[in-house]
Amino acid sequence: MATAATEGGAPQISATVPDWSREVPRRGWDPSRRLLRSIRRWQAWNASPRPWAPLMRRWWTLQHRFWSVVTQADIPTNARIGGGLLLPHPNGVVIHPAAEIGPNCLIFQQVTIGTTRNRQGAPRIGGHVDIGAGARVLGPVEVGAHAMIGANAVLTRDAPEHAVIAAPRATDIAAPSPALVELPDAAARADRA
């Protein structure tokens, strides 16, 4: 088990020891866990010296393609992902093949972990990092263990351990100009007086 009790009694998730039970399919229709299983099995058969390994790789490639379509996720079979990854809503998740993801991470929907045109290199994400919906982790950045990246945040710089990264505060960029706001005419103002 990759959790240990803290002084407050709440479990602490490990950033180094993968909790493989997080990836086990729990029911018949469990797309995110079945996608991860197809990736793990493809990787195991890719490393296997057995003579039927090419056939098994093809089988798990078909499984991967099916679950990729179902989940609408783009996670390559050769992705370097630590054990215990959770994808509660995997739709729209994109992970670059050169990116590294540590154990026991949590990735929500519409997350992109990839590269940029201007900076070469892919992200390296530490263990037990939570990435909120719509977040982007781009370029050769390193994210420390136990970090949290908020929804819709765009991370292009390194983040230390236990960092909390949030998207900028929402602002109204199309607020009407005071000159465009209709003012009541003088007759209407006189009637109210």
Tab-separated table of C-alpha atoms in Angstrom:
chain	number	residue	atom	x	y	z
A	1	MET	CA	0.000	0.000	0.000
A	2	ALA	CA	1.360	3.424	-0.918
A	3	THR	CA	-0.375	5.383	1.820
A	4	ALA	CA	0.762	6.091	5.338
A	5	ALA	CA	-1.062	7.817	8.171
A	6	THR	CA	0.001	11.327	9.057
A	7	GLU	CA	-0.186	12.862	12.507
A	8	GLY	CA	-3.721	14.115	11.789
A	9	GLY	CA	-4.859	10.600	10.881
A	10	ALA	CA	-5.501	11.383	7.190
A	11	PRO	CA	-3.681	9.104	4.736
A	12	GLN	CA	-0.636	10.502	2.956
A	13	ILE	CA	-0.185	9.292	-0.621
A	14	SER	CA	3.364	8.313	-1.500
A	15	ALA	CA	5.288	10.222	-4.146
A	16	THR	CA	7.705	7.327	-4.678
A	17	VAL	CA	5.889	3.998	-4.141
A	18	PRO	CA	3.158	3.351	-6.715
A	19	ASP	CA	-0.236	2.210	-5.434
A	20	TRP	CA	-1.197	-0.170	-8.242
A	21	SER	CA	-4.648	-0.735	-6.745
A	22	ARG	CA	-5.639	2.716	-8.055
A	23	GLU	CA	-5.417	1.385	-11.642
A	24	VAL	CA	-7.363	-1.874	-11.228
A	25	PRO	CA	-10.693	-1.804	-13.130
A	26	ARG	CA	-13.493	-1.849	-10.554
A	27	ARG	CA	-16.479	-2.683	-12.755
A	28	GLY	CA	-17.266	-3.824	-16.283
A	29	TRP	CA	-17.310	-0.343	-17.789
A	30	ASP	CA	-14.303	1.517	-16.423
A	31	PRO	CA	-12.764	3.236	-19.466
A	32	SER	CA	-9.905	5.130	-17.853
A	33	ARG	CA	-8.575	2.132	-15.965
A	34	ARG	CA	-8.989	-0.117	-18.994
A	35	LEU	CA	-7.047	2.389	-21.099
A	36	LEU	CA	-4.243	2.346	-18.529
A	37	ARG	CA	-4.347	-1.465	-18.422
A	38	SER	CA	-3.931	-1.617	-22.213
A	39	ILE	CA	-0.896	0.683	-21.977
A	40	ARG	CA	0.684	-1.328	-19.138
A	41	ARG	CA	0.086	-4.659	-20.873
A	42	TRP	CA	1.451	-3.355	-24.194
A	43	GLN	CA	4.600	-2.166	-22.390
A	44	ALA	CA	5.015	-5.538	-20.654
A	45	TRP	CA	4.659	-7.473	-23.923
A	46	ASN	CA	6.962	-5.025	-25.703
A	47	ALA	CA	9.717	-5.963	-23.238
A	48	SER	CA	8.945	-9.686	-23.398
A	49	PRO	CA	11.308	-12.068	-25.239
A	50	ARG	CA	8.580	-14.677	-25.761
A	51	PRO	CA	7.927	-15.722	-29.373
A	52	TRP	CA	4.223	-14.751	-29.182
A	53	ALA	CA	5.014	-11.253	-27.865
A	54	PRO	CA	4.366	-9.562	-31.273
A	55	LEU	CA	0.890	-11.094	-31.387
A	56	MET	CA	0.133	-9.960	-27.840
A	57	ARG	CA	1.427	-6.449	-28.619
A	58	ARG	CA	-1.018	-6.271	-31.507
A	59	TRP	CA	-3.872	-7.405	-29.268
A	60	TRP	CA	-3.065	-4.724	-26.669
A	61	THR	CA	-2.589	-2.146	-29.429
A	62	LEU	CA	-6.151	-2.856	-30.560
A	63	GLN	CA	-7.353	-2.593	-26.951
A	64	HIS	CA	-5.468	0.699	-26.586
A	65	ARG	CA	-7.012	2.112	-29.754
A	66	PHE	CA	-10.504	1.082	-28.676
A	67	TRP	CA	-10.201	2.629	-25.206
A	68	SER	CA	-8.492	5.725	-26.646
A	69	VAL	CA	-11.540	6.293	-28.858
A	70	VAL	CA	-13.934	5.638	-25.988
A	71	THR	CA	-12.114	8.003	-23.616
A	72	GLN	CA	-11.014	10.506	-26.296
A	73	ALA	CA	-7.587	10.528	-24.632
A	74	ASP	CA	-4.258	10.697	-26.463
A	75	ILE	CA	-1.827	8.747	-24.309
A	76	PRO	CA	0.784	6.807	-26.309
A	77	THR	CA	1.561	3.178	-25.485
A	78	ASN	CA	5.204	4.055	-24.843
A	79	ALA	CA	4.353	6.813	-22.337
A	80	ARG	CA	6.530	6.917	-19.219
A	81	ILE	CA	3.893	6.933	-16.506
A	82	GLY	CA	4.481	5.830	-12.922
A	83	GLY	CA	2.036	3.409	-11.338
A	84	GLY	CA	-1.126	4.490	-9.577
A	85	LEU	CA	-2.254	7.103	-12.116
A	86	LEU	CA	-5.874	8.181	-11.724
A	87	LEU	CA	-7.862	9.596	-14.643
A	88	PRO	CA	-11.376	10.172	-13.236
A	89	HIS	CA	-12.591	11.807	-16.469
A	90	PRO	CA	-10.023	10.943	-19.157
A	91	ASN	CA	-11.648	12.739	-22.080
A	92	GLY	CA	-9.321	15.123	-23.839
A	93	VAL	CA	-6.182	14.170	-21.883
A	94	VAL	CA	-3.080	14.520	-24.059
A	95	ILE	CA	0.327	13.282	-22.886
A	96	HIS	CA	3.467	13.723	-24.980
A	97	PRO	CA	5.462	10.490	-25.532
A	98	ALA	CA	8.611	12.045	-24.041
A	99	ALA	CA	6.872	13.342	-20.894
A	100	GLU	CA	7.528	11.597	-17.582
A	101	ILE	CA	4.833	11.264	-14.946
A	102	GLY	CA	5.617	10.046	-11.439
A	103	PRO	CA	3.616	7.555	-9.376
A	104	ASN	CA	0.191	8.179	-7.841
A	105	CYS	CA	-0.688	11.255	-9.886
A	106	LEU	CA	-4.232	12.497	-10.494
A	107	ILE	CA	-5.070	14.014	-13.896
A	108	PHE	CA	-8.494	15.448	-14.698
A	109	GLN	CA	-10.122	16.029	-18.093
A	110	GLN	CA	-8.777	18.192	-20.916
A	111	VAL	CA	-5.214	18.274	-19.523
A	112	THR	CA	-2.297	18.659	-21.916
A	113	ILE	CA	1.194	17.582	-20.905
A	114	GLY	CA	3.418	18.365	-23.836
A	115	THR	CA	5.961	20.479	-25.616
A	116	THR	CA	6.004	23.901	-27.185
A	117	ARG	CA	7.312	25.057	-30.515
A	118	ASN	CA	9.827	27.449	-28.930
A	119	ARG	CA	11.325	25.307	-26.162
A	120	GLN	CA	12.599	21.776	-26.746
A	121	GLY	CA	11.909	19.098	-24.142
A	122	ALA	CA	8.920	17.556	-22.407
A	123	PRO	CA	7.655	17.946	-18.826
A	124	ARG	CA	8.826	15.799	-15.918
A	125	ILE	CA	6.121	15.502	-13.285
A	126	GLY	CA	6.971	14.218	-9.817
A	127	GLY	CA	5.013	11.765	-7.720
A	128	HIS	CA	1.551	12.477	-6.296
A	129	VAL	CA	0.889	15.571	-8.380
A	130	ASP	CA	-2.748	16.603	-8.862
A	131	ILE	CA	-3.535	18.345	-12.159
A	132	GLY	CA	-6.902	20.090	-12.462
A	133	ALA	CA	-9.248	20.157	-15.427
A	134	GLY	CA	-8.038	22.041	-18.482
A	135	ALA	CA	-4.524	22.624	-17.153
A	136	ARG	CA	-1.539	22.779	-19.508
A	137	VAL	CA	1.995	21.738	-18.538
A	138	LEU	CA	4.205	22.738	-21.443
A	139	GLY	CA	7.882	22.580	-22.283
A	140	PRO	CA	10.884	21.251	-20.378
A	141	VAL	CA	9.469	21.946	-16.910
A	142	GLU	CA	9.888	19.946	-13.725
A	143	VAL	CA	7.030	19.685	-11.266
A	144	GLY	CA	7.985	18.620	-7.746
A	145	ALA	CA	6.272	15.921	-5.720
A	146	HIS	CA	2.939	16.623	-4.007
A	147	ALA	CA	2.331	19.727	-6.154
A	148	MET	CA	-1.161	20.829	-7.152
A	149	ILE	CA	-1.875	22.466	-10.492
A	150	GLY	CA	-5.255	24.170	-10.579
A	151	ALA	CA	-7.893	24.069	-13.266
A	152	ASN	CA	-7.009	25.933	-16.473
A	153	ALA	CA	-3.529	26.849	-15.236
A	154	VAL	CA	-0.794	27.079	-17.860
A	155	LEU	CA	2.540	25.997	-16.405
A	156	THR	CA	5.675	26.840	-18.397
A	157	ARG	CA	8.144	27.161	-15.487
A	158	ASP	CA	9.429	24.706	-12.895
A	159	ALA	CA	7.290	24.154	-9.793
A	160	PRO	CA	8.864	23.046	-6.488
A	161	GLU	CA	7.569	20.296	-4.205
A	162	HIS	CA	4.226	21.048	-2.509
A	163	ALA	CA	3.629	23.998	-4.852
A	164	VAL	CA	0.076	25.144	-5.532
A	165	ILE	CA	-0.232	26.570	-9.040
A	166	ALA	CA	-3.424	28.440	-9.929
A	167	ALA	CA	-4.734	30.034	-13.089
A	168	PRO	CA	-4.957	33.812	-13.183
A	169	ARG	CA	-8.049	35.364	-11.690
A	170	ALA	CA	-10.825	35.792	-14.213
A	171	THR	CA	-11.189	39.321	-15.513
A	172	ASP	CA	-13.782	40.916	-17.742
A	173	ILE	CA	-11.883	41.904	-20.864
A	174	ALA	CA	-14.968	43.063	-22.753
A	175	ALA	CA	-16.614	45.306	-20.166
A	176	PRO	CA	-18.710	47.984	-21.813
A	177	SER	CA	-17.134	51.385	-21.964
A	178	PRO	CA	-18.934	54.089	-19.922
A	179	ALA	CA	-19.531	55.973	-23.177
A	180	LEU	CA	-21.433	52.992	-24.593
A	181	VAL	CA	-23.733	52.523	-21.611
A	182	GLU	CA	-27.166	53.908	-22.409
A	183	LEU	CA	-28.225	56.596	-20.001
A	184	PRO	CA	-31.907	57.315	-19.467
A	185	ASP	CA	-33.030	60.399	-21.327
A	186	ALA	CA	-33.876	63.617	-19.560
A	187	ALA	CA	-37.665	63.072	-19.837
A	188	ALA	CA	-37.446	59.695	-18.110
A	189	ARG	CA	-35.339	61.202	-15.347
A	190	ALA	CA	-37.834	64.052	-14.914
A	191	ASP	CA	-40.754	61.585	-14.634
A	192	ARG	CA	-38.981	59.777	-11.785
A	193	ALA	CA	-38.303	63.004	-9.919
